[in-house]
PDB file of C-alpha atoms in Angstrom:
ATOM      1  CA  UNK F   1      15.515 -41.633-105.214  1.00  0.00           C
ATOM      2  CA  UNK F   2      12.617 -43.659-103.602  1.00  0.00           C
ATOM      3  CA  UNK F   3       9.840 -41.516-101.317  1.00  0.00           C
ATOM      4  CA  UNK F   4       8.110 -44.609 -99.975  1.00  0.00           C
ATOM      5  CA  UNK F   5       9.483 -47.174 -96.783  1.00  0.00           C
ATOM      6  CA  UNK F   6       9.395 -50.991 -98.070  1.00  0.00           C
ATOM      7  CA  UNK F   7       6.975 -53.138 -96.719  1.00  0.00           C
ATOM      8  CA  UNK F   8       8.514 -54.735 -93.323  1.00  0.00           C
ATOM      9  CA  UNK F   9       6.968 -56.084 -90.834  1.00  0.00           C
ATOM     10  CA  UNK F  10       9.359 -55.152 -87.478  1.00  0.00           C
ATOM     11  CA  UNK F  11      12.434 -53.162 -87.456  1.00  0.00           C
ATOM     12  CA  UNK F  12      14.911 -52.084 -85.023  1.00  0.00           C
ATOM     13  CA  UNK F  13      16.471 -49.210 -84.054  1.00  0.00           C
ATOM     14  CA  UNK F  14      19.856 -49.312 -83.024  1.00  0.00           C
ATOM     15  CA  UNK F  15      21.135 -46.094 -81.332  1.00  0.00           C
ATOM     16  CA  UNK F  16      23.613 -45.098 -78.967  1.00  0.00           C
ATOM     17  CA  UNK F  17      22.225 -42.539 -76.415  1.00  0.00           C
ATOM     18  CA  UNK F  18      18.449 -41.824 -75.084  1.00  0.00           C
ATOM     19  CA  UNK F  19      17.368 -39.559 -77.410  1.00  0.00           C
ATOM     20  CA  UNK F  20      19.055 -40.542 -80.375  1.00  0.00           C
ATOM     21  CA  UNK F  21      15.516 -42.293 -81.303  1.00  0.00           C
ATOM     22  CA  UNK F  22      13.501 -39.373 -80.956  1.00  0.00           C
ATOM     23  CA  UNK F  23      15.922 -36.206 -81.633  1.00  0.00           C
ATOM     24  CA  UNK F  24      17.025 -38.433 -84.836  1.00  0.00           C
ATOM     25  CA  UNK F  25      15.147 -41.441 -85.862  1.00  0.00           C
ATOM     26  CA  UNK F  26      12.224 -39.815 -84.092  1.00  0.00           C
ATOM     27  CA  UNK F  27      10.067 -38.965 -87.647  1.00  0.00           C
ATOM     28  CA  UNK F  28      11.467 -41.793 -89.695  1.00  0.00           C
ATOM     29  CA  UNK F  29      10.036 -44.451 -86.020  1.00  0.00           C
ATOM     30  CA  UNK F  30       6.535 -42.353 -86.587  1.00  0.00           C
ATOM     31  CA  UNK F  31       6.577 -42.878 -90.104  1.00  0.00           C
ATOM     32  CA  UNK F  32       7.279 -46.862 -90.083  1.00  0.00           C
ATOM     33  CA  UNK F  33       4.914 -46.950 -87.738  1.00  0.00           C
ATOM     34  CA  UNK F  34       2.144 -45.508 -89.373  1.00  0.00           C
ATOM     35  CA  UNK F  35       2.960 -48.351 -92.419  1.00  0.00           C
ATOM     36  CA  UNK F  36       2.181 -50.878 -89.769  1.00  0.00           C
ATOM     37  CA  UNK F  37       5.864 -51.590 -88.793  1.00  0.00           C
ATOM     38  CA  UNK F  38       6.644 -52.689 -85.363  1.00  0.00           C
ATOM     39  CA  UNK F  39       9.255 -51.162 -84.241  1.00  0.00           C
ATOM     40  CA  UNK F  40      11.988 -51.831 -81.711  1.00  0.00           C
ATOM     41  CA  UNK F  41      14.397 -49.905 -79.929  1.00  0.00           C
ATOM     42  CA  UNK F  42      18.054 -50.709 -78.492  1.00  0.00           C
ATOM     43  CA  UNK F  43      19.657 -47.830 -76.718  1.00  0.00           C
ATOM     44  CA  UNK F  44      23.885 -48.680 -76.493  1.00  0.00           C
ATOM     45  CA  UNK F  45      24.323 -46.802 -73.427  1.00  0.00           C
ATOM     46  CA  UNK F  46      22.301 -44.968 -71.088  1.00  0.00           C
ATOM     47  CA  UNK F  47      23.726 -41.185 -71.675  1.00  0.00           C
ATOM     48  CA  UNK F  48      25.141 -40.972 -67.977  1.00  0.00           C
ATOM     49  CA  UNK F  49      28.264 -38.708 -69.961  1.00  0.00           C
ATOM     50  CA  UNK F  50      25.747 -35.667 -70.986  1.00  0.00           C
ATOM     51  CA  UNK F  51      27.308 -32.786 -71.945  1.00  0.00           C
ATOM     52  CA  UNK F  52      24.600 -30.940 -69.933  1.00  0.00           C
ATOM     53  CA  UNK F  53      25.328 -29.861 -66.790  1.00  0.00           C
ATOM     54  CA  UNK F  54      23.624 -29.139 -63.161  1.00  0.00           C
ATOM     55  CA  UNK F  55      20.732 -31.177 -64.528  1.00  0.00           C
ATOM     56  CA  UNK F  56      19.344 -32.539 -60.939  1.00  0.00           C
ATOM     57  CA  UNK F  57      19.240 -36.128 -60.066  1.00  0.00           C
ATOM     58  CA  UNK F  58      21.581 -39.204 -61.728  1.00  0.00           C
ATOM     59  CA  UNK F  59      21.577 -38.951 -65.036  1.00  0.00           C
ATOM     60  CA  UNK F  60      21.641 -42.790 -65.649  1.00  0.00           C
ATOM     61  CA  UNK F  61      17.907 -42.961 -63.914  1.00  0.00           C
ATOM     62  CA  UNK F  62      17.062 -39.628 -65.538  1.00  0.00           C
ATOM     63  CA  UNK F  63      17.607 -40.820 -68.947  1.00  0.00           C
ATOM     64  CA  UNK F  64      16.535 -44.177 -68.834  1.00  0.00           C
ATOM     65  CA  UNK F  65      12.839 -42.817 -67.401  1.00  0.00           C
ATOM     66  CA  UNK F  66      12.868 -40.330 -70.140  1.00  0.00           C
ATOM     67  CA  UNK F  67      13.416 -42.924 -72.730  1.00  0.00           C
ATOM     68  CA  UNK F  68      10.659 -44.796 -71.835  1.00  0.00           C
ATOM     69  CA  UNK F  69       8.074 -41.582 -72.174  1.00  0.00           C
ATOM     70  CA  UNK F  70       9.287 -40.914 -75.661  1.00  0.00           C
ATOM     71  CA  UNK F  71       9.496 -44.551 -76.712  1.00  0.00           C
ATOM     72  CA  UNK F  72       5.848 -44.467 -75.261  1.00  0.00           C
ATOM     73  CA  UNK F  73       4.891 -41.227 -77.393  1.00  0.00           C
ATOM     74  CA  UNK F  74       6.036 -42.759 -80.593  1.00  0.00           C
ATOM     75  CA  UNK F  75       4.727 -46.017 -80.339  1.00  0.00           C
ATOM     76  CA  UNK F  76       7.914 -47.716 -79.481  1.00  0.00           C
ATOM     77  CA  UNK F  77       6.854 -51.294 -78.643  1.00  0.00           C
ATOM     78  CA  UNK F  78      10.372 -53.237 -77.262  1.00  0.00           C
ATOM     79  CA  UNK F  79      12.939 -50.720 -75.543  1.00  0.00           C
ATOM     80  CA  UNK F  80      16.175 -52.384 -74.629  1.00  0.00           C
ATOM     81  CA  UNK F  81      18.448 -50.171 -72.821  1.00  0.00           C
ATOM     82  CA  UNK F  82      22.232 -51.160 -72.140  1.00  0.00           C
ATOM     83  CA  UNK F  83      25.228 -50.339 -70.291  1.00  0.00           C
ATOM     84  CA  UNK F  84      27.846 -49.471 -72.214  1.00  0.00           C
ATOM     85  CA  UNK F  85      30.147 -46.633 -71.719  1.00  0.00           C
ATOM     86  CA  UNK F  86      28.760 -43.163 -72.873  1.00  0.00           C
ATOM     87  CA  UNK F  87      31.249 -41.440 -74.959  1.00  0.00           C
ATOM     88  CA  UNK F  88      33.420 -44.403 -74.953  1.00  0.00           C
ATOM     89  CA  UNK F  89      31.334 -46.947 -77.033  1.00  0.00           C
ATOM     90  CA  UNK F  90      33.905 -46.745 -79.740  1.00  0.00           C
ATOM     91  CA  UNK F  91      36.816 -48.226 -77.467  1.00  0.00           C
ATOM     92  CA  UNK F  92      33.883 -51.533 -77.030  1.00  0.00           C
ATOM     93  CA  UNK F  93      34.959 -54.097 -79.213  1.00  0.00           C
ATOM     94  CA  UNK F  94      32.942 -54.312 -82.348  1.00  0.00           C
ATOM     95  CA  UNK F  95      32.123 -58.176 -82.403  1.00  0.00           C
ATOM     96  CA  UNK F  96      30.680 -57.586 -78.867  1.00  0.00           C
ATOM     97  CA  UNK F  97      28.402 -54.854 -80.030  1.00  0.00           C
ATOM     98  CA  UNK F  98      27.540 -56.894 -82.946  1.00  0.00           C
ATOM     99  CA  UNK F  99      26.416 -59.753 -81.095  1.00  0.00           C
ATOM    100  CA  UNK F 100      24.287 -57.573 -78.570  1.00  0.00           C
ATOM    101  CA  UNK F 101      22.702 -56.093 -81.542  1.00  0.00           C
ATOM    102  CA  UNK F 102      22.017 -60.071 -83.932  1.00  0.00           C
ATOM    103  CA  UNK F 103      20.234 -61.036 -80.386  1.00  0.00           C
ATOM    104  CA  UNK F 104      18.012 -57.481 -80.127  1.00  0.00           C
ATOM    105  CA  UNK F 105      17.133 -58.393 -83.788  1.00  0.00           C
ATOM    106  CA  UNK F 106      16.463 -61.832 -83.282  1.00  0.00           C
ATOM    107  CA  UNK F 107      14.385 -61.280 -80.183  1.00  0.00           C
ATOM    108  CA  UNK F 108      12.248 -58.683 -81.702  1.00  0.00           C
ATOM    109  CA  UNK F 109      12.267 -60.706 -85.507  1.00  0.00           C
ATOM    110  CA  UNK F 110      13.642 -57.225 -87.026  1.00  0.00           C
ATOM    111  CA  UNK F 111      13.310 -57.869 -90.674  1.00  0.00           C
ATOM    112  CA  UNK F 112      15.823 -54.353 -91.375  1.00  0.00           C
ATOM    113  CA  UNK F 113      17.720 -52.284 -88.906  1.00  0.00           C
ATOM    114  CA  UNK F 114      18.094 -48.541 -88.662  1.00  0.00           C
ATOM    115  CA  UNK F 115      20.391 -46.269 -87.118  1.00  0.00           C
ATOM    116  CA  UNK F 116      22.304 -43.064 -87.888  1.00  0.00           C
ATOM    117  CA  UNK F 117      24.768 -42.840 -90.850  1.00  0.00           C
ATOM    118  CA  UNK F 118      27.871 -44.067 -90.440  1.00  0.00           C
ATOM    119  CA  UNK F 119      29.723 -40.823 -90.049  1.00  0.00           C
ATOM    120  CA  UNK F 120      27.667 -40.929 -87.151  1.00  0.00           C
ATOM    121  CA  UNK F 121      25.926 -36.816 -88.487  1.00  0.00           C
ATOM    122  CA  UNK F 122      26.233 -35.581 -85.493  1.00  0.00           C
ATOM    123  CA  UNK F 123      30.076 -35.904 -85.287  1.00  0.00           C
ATOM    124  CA  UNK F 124      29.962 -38.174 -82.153  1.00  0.00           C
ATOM    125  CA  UNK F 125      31.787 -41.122 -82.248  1.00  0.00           C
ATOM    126  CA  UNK F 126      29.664 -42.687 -80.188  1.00  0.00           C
ATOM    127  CA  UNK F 127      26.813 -42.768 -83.102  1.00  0.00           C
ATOM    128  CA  UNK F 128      29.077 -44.055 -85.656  1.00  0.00           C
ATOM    129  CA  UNK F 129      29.953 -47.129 -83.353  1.00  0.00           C
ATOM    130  CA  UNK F 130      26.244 -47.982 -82.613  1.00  0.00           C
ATOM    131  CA  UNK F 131      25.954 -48.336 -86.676  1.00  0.00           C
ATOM    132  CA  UNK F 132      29.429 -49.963 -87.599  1.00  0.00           C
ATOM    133  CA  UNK F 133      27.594 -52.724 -85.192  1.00  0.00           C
ATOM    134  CA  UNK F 134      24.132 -52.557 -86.642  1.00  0.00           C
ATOM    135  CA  UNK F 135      25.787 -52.681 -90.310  1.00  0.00           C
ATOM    136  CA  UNK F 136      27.552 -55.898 -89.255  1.00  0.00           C
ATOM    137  CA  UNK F 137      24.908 -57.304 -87.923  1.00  0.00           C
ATOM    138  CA  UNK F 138      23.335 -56.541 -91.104  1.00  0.00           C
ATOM    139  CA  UNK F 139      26.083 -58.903 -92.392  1.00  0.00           C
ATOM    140  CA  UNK F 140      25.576 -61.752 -89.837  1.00  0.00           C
ATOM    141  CA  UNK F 141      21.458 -61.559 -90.322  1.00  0.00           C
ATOM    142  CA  UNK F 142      21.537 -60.974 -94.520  1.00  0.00           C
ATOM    143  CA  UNK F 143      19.147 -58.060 -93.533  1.00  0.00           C
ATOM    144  CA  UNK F 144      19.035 -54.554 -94.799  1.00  0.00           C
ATOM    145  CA  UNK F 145      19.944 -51.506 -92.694  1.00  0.00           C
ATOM    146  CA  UNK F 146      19.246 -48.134 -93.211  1.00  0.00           C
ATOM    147  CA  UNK F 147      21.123 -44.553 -92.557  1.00  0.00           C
ATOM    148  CA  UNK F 148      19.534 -41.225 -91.364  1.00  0.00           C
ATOM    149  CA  UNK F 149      21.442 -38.590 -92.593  1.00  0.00           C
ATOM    150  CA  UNK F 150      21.279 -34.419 -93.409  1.00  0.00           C
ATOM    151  CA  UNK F 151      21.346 -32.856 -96.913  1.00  0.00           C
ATOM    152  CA  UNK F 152      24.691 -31.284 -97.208  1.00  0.00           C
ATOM    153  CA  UNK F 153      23.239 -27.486 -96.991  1.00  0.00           C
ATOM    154  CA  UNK F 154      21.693 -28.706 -93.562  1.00  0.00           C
ATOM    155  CA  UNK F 155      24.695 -29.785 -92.305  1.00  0.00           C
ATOM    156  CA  UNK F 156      26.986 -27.052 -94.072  1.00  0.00           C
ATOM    157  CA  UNK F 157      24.437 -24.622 -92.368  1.00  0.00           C
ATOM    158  CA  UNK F 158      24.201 -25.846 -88.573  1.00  0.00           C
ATOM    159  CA  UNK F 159      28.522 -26.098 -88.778  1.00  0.00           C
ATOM    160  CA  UNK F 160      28.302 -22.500 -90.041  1.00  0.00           C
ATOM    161  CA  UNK F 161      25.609 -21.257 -87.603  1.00  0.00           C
ATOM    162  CA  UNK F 162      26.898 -23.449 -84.278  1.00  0.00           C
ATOM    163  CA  UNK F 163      29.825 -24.790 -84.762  1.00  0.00           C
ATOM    164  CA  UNK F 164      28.813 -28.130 -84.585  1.00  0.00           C
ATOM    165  CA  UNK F 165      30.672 -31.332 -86.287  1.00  0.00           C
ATOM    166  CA  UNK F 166      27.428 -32.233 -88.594  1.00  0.00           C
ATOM    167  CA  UNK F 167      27.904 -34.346 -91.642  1.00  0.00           C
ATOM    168  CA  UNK F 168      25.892 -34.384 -94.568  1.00  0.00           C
ATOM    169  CA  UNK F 169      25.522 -36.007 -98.021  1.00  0.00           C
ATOM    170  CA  UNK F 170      25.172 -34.881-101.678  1.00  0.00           C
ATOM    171  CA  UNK F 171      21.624 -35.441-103.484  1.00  0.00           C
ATOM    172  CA  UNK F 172      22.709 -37.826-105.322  1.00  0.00           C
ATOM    173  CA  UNK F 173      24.174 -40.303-101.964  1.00  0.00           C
ATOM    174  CA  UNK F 174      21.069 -39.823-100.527  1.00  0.00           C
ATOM    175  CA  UNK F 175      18.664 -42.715-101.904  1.00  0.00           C
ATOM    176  CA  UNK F 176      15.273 -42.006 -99.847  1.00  0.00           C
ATOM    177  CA  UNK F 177      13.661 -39.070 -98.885  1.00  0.00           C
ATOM    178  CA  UNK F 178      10.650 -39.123 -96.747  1.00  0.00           C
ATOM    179  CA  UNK F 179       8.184 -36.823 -96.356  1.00  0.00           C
ATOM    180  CA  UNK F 180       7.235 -36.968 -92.489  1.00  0.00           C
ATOM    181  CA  UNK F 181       4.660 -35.759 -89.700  1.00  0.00           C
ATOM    182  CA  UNK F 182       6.983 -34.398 -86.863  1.00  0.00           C
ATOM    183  CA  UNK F 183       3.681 -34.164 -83.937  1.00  0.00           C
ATOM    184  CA  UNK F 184       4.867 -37.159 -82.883  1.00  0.00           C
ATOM    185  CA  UNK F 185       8.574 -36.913 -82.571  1.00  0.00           C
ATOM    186  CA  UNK F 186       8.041 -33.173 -81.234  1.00  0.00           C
ATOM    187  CA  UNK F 187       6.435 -35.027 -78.343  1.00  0.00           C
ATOM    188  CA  UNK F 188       8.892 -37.414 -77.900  1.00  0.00           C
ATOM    189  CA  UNK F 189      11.490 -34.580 -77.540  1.00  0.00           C
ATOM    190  CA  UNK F 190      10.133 -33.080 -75.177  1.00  0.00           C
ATOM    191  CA  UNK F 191      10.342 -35.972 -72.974  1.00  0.00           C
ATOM    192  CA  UNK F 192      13.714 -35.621 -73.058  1.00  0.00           C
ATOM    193  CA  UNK F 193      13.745 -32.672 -70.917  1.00  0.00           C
ATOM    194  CA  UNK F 194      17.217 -33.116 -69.362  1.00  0.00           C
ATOM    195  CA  UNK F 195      18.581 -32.743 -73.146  1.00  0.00           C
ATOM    196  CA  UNK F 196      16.109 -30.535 -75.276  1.00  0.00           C
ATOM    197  CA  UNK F 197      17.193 -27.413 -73.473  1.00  0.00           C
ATOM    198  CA  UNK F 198      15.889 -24.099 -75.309  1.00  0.00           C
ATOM    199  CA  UNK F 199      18.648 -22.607 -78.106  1.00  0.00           C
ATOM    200  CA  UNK F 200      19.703 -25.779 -78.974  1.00  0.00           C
ATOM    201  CA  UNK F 201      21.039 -26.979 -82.187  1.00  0.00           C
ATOM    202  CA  UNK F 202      18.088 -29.506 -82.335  1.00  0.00           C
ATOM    203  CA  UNK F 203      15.283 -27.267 -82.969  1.00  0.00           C
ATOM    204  CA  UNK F 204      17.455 -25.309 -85.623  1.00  0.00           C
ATOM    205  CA  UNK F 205      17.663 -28.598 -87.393  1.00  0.00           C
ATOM    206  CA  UNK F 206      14.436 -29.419 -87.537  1.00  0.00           C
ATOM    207  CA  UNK F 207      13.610 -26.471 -88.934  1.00  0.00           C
ATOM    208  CA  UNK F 208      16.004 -26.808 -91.814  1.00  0.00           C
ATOM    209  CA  UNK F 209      14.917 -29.726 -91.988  1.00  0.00           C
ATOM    210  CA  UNK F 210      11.153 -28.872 -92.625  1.00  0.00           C
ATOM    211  CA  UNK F 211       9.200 -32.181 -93.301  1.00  0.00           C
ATOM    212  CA  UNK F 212      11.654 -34.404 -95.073  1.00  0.00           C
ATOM    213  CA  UNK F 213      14.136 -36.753 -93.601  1.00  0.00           C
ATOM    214  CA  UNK F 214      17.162 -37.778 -95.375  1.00  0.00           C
ATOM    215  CA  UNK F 215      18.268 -41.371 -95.670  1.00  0.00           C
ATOM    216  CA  UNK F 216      20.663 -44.044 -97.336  1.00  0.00           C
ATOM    217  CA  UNK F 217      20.843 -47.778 -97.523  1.00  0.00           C
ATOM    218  CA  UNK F 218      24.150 -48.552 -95.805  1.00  0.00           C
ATOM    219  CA  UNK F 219      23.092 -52.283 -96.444  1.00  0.00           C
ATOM    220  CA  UNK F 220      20.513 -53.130 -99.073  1.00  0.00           C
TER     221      UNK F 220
END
Protein backbone atom coordinates (compact mmCIF):
# COMPACT_ATOMS: atom_id res chain seq x y z
CA UNK A 1 0.00 0.00 0.00
CA UNK A 2 1.76 3.28 -1.12
CA UNK A 3 1.29 6.63 1.35
CA UNK A 4 2.89 9.03 -1.10
CA UNK A 5 1.06 10.76 -4.61
CA UNK A 6 3.50 10.18 -7.76
CA UNK A 7 5.16 12.96 -9.11
CA UNK A 8 2.69 14.65 -11.84
CA UNK A 9 2.73 17.65 -13.03
CA UNK A 10 -1.34 18.54 -13.78
CA UNK A 11 -4.22 16.38 -13.11
CA UNK A 12 -7.82 16.50 -13.56
CA UNK A 13 -10.65 15.96 -11.74
CA UNK A 14 -13.50 14.54 -13.29
CA UNK A 15 -16.74 14.70 -11.20
CA UNK A 16 -20.27 14.78 -11.72
CA UNK A 17 -22.00 17.39 -9.43
CA UNK A 18 -20.62 20.79 -7.69
CA UNK A 19 -19.39 19.55 -4.74
CA UNK A 20 -18.26 16.30 -5.62
CA UNK A 21 -14.61 18.06 -5.71
CA UNK A 22 -14.70 19.39 -2.40
CA UNK A 23 -17.20 17.02 -0.28
CA UNK A 24 -15.01 14.08 -2.01
CA UNK A 25 -11.88 14.80 -3.83
CA UNK A 26 -11.71 17.90 -1.66
CA UNK A 27 -8.42 16.55 0.66
CA UNK A 28 -6.90 14.34 -1.98
CA UNK A 29 -7.14 18.27 -4.65
CA UNK A 30 -5.33 19.95 -1.34
CA UNK A 31 -2.95 17.31 -1.08
CA UNK A 32 -1.78 17.22 -4.95
CA UNK A 33 -1.63 20.53 -4.67
CA UNK A 34 0.62 20.98 -2.00
CA UNK A 35 3.16 18.40 -4.22
CA UNK A 36 3.08 21.12 -6.79
CA UNK A 37 0.32 19.52 -8.99
CA UNK A 38 -1.87 21.69 -11.01
CA UNK A 39 -4.94 20.70 -10.82
CA UNK A 40 -8.05 20.88 -12.97
CA UNK A 41 -11.56 20.48 -12.49
CA UNK A 42 -14.54 19.25 -14.86
CA UNK A 43 -17.91 19.29 -13.22
CA UNK A 44 -20.50 16.78 -15.59
CA UNK A 45 -23.48 18.64 -14.70
CA UNK A 46 -24.35 21.56 -12.80
CA UNK A 47 -26.50 19.86 -9.77
CA UNK A 48 -29.83 21.70 -10.89
CA UNK A 49 -31.61 17.98 -9.56
CA UNK A 50 -30.57 18.59 -5.66
CA UNK A 51 -32.20 16.60 -3.42
CA UNK A 52 -32.42 19.72 -1.19
CA UNK A 53 -35.31 21.52 -1.15
CA UNK A 54 -36.74 25.30 -0.64
CA UNK A 55 -33.12 26.34 -1.14
CA UNK A 56 -33.87 30.06 -2.63
CA UNK A 57 -32.85 31.10 -6.03
CA UNK A 58 -32.09 28.58 -9.32
CA UNK A 59 -30.14 26.07 -8.38
CA UNK A 60 -28.20 25.90 -11.75
CA UNK A 61 -26.74 29.66 -10.91
CA UNK A 62 -26.55 28.70 -7.23
CA UNK A 63 -24.29 25.88 -7.78
CA UNK A 64 -22.26 26.95 -10.45
CA UNK A 65 -21.26 30.32 -8.17
CA UNK A 66 -20.61 28.03 -5.35
CA UNK A 67 -18.28 25.94 -7.34
CA UNK A 68 -16.23 28.58 -8.22
CA UNK A 69 -15.64 29.73 -4.29
CA UNK A 70 -14.56 26.26 -3.38
CA UNK A 71 -12.53 25.64 -6.53
CA UNK A 72 -11.05 29.11 -5.43
CA UNK A 73 -10.43 27.85 -1.69
CA UNK A 74 -8.56 24.82 -2.81
CA UNK A 75 -6.50 26.15 -5.33
CA UNK A 76 -8.44 24.86 -8.22
CA UNK A 77 -6.77 26.49 -11.25
CA UNK A 78 -9.16 25.40 -14.60
CA UNK A 79 -12.98 24.81 -13.63
CA UNK A 80 -15.01 23.53 -16.51
CA UNK A 81 -18.56 23.22 -15.73
CA UNK A 82 -21.08 21.35 -18.16
CA UNK A 83 -24.56 20.71 -18.91
CA UNK A 84 -25.46 17.48 -18.67
CA UNK A 85 -28.47 16.11 -17.05
CA UNK A 86 -28.28 15.85 -13.15
CA UNK A 87 -29.35 12.50 -12.06
CA UNK A 88 -29.56 11.35 -15.54
CA UNK A 89 -25.83 11.36 -16.63
CA UNK A 90 -25.93 7.63 -16.81
CA UNK A 91 -28.66 7.57 -19.71
CA UNK A 92 -25.61 10.10 -21.72
CA UNK A 93 -23.90 7.97 -23.97
CA UNK A 94 -20.53 6.94 -22.75
CA UNK A 95 -18.34 7.77 -25.94
CA UNK A 96 -19.83 11.32 -25.63
CA UNK A 97 -18.73 11.70 -22.08
CA UNK A 98 -15.50 10.24 -22.99
CA UNK A 99 -14.72 12.61 -25.56
CA UNK A 100 -15.78 15.71 -23.34
CA UNK A 101 -13.49 14.38 -20.79
CA UNK A 102 -9.90 13.37 -23.63
CA UNK A 103 -10.52 17.29 -24.61
CA UNK A 104 -10.69 18.63 -20.63
CA UNK A 105 -7.45 16.52 -20.35
CA UNK A 106 -5.89 17.64 -23.33
CA UNK A 107 -6.67 21.28 -22.73
CA UNK A 108 -5.38 21.31 -19.27
CA UNK A 109 -2.19 18.60 -20.29
CA UNK A 110 -3.60 16.26 -17.32
CA UNK A 111 -0.84 13.79 -17.00
CA UNK A 112 -3.53 11.32 -14.59
CA UNK A 113 -7.19 11.76 -13.94
CA UNK A 114 -9.14 11.38 -10.74
CA UNK A 115 -12.57 10.85 -9.85
CA UNK A 116 -14.69 8.74 -7.49
CA UNK A 117 -14.58 4.88 -7.55
CA UNK A 118 -16.38 3.27 -9.89
CA UNK A 119 -19.20 2.08 -7.71
CA UNK A 120 -19.60 5.62 -7.68
CA UNK A 121 -19.32 5.39 -3.03
CA UNK A 122 -21.90 7.34 -2.66
CA UNK A 123 -24.44 5.01 -4.41
CA UNK A 124 -25.37 7.64 -7.09
CA UNK A 125 -25.30 6.64 -10.41
CA UNK A 126 -24.52 9.71 -11.49
CA UNK A 127 -20.78 9.38 -9.89
CA UNK A 128 -20.16 6.09 -11.34
CA UNK A 129 -20.90 7.52 -14.94
CA UNK A 130 -18.55 10.57 -14.51
CA UNK A 131 -15.68 7.73 -13.86
CA UNK A 132 -16.73 4.91 -16.41
CA UNK A 133 -15.87 8.15 -18.75
CA UNK A 134 -12.74 9.31 -17.02
CA UNK A 135 -11.50 5.47 -16.95
CA UNK A 136 -11.99 5.39 -20.74
CA UNK A 137 -10.48 8.24 -21.33
CA UNK A 138 -7.78 6.81 -19.38
CA UNK A 139 -7.82 4.25 -22.25
CA UNK A 140 -7.89 6.75 -25.19
CA UNK A 141 -4.93 9.05 -23.41
CA UNK A 142 -2.62 5.79 -22.01
CA UNK A 143 -2.86 7.84 -18.70
CA UNK A 144 -3.45 6.66 -15.22
CA UNK A 145 -6.63 7.39 -13.24
CA UNK A 146 -7.24 7.16 -9.82
CA UNK A 147 -10.38 6.12 -7.40
CA UNK A 148 -11.45 7.77 -4.06
CA UNK A 149 -13.05 5.38 -2.11
CA UNK A 150 -14.17 4.51 1.90
CA UNK A 151 -12.68 1.69 4.04
CA UNK A 152 -15.37 -0.85 4.30
CA UNK A 153 -16.12 -0.07 8.22
CA UNK A 154 -16.72 3.63 6.95
CA UNK A 155 -19.04 2.71 4.61
CA UNK A 156 -20.60 -0.35 6.62
CA UNK A 157 -20.98 2.39 9.39
CA UNK A 158 -22.68 5.51 7.56
CA UNK A 159 -25.31 2.55 5.79
CA UNK A 160 -25.87 1.44 9.40
CA UNK A 161 -26.12 4.92 10.99
CA UNK A 162 -28.13 6.77 7.82
CA UNK A 163 -29.22 4.62 5.64
CA UNK A 164 -27.27 5.70 2.95
CA UNK A 165 -26.11 3.48 -0.27
CA UNK A 166 -22.15 3.94 0.59
CA UNK A 167 -19.69 1.51 -0.84
CA UNK A 168 -16.52 0.62 0.49
CA UNK A 169 -13.45 -1.60 -0.11
CA UNK A 170 -11.41 -4.22 1.82
CA UNK A 171 -7.70 -3.22 3.00
CA UNK A 172 -6.29 -5.10 0.83
CA UNK A 173 -8.32 -3.32 -2.66
CA UNK A 174 -7.35 -0.25 -1.40
CA UNK A 175 -3.70 0.53 -2.84
CA UNK A 176 -3.02 4.23 -1.40
CA UNK A 177 -3.77 5.75 1.65
CA UNK A 178 -3.08 9.33 2.25
CA UNK A 179 -2.65 11.04 5.15
CA UNK A 180 -4.36 14.58 4.54
CA UNK A 181 -4.89 18.26 5.98
CA UNK A 182 -8.76 18.76 5.76
CA UNK A 183 -8.49 23.10 6.55
CA UNK A 184 -8.69 23.38 3.18
CA UNK A 185 -11.45 21.17 1.98
CA UNK A 186 -13.48 22.20 5.27
CA UNK A 187 -13.44 25.59 3.57
CA UNK A 188 -14.35 24.53 0.41
CA UNK A 189 -17.48 22.86 1.95
CA UNK A 190 -18.67 25.39 3.30
CA UNK A 191 -18.98 27.16 0.13
CA UNK A 192 -21.31 24.87 -0.77
CA UNK A 193 -23.89 26.21 1.43
CA UNK A 194 -26.98 25.15 -0.57
CA UNK A 195 -25.68 21.38 0.07
CA UNK A 196 -23.63 21.20 3.43
CA UNK A 197 -26.77 21.58 5.48
CA UNK A 198 -26.14 20.77 9.35
CA UNK A 199 -26.85 16.73 10.29
CA UNK A 200 -25.69 15.66 7.21
CA UNK A 201 -24.08 12.47 6.32
CA UNK A 202 -20.98 14.51 5.15
CA UNK A 203 -19.65 15.67 8.34
CA UNK A 204 -20.26 12.08 9.88
CA UNK A 205 -17.93 10.90 7.21
CA UNK A 206 -15.36 12.96 7.68
CA UNK A 207 -15.16 12.20 10.95
CA UNK A 208 -14.82 8.49 10.38
CA UNK A 209 -12.78 9.32 8.18
CA UNK A 210 -10.24 11.23 10.46
CA UNK A 211 -7.15 12.28 8.33
CA UNK A 212 -6.75 9.53 5.79
CA UNK A 213 -8.34 9.22 2.44
CA UNK A 214 -8.82 6.00 0.78
CA UNK A 215 -7.87 5.37 -2.81
CA UNK A 216 -7.32 2.78 -5.75
CA UNK A 217 -5.77 2.85 -9.16
CA UNK A 218 -8.71 2.05 -11.44
CA UNK A 219 -6.06 2.58 -14.30
CA UNK A 220 -2.36 2.35 -13.56
Amino acid sequence: MESTLPAWRSVLAVVAHPDDESFGLGAVLTALRDAGVGVSVLCLTRGEASTLHGVPGDLTALRAGELAAAAEELGVGDVALLTYPDGALGEVDLEELTEQVVAAARRTGAEALVGFDLTGVTGHRDHAAATEAAVRAGDVLGIPVLGWTLPLTVAAGLREEYGAPFDGHEEADVDLVLTVDRERQLRAVRCHASQAVPGSVLWRRLELLGDNEHLRWLRR
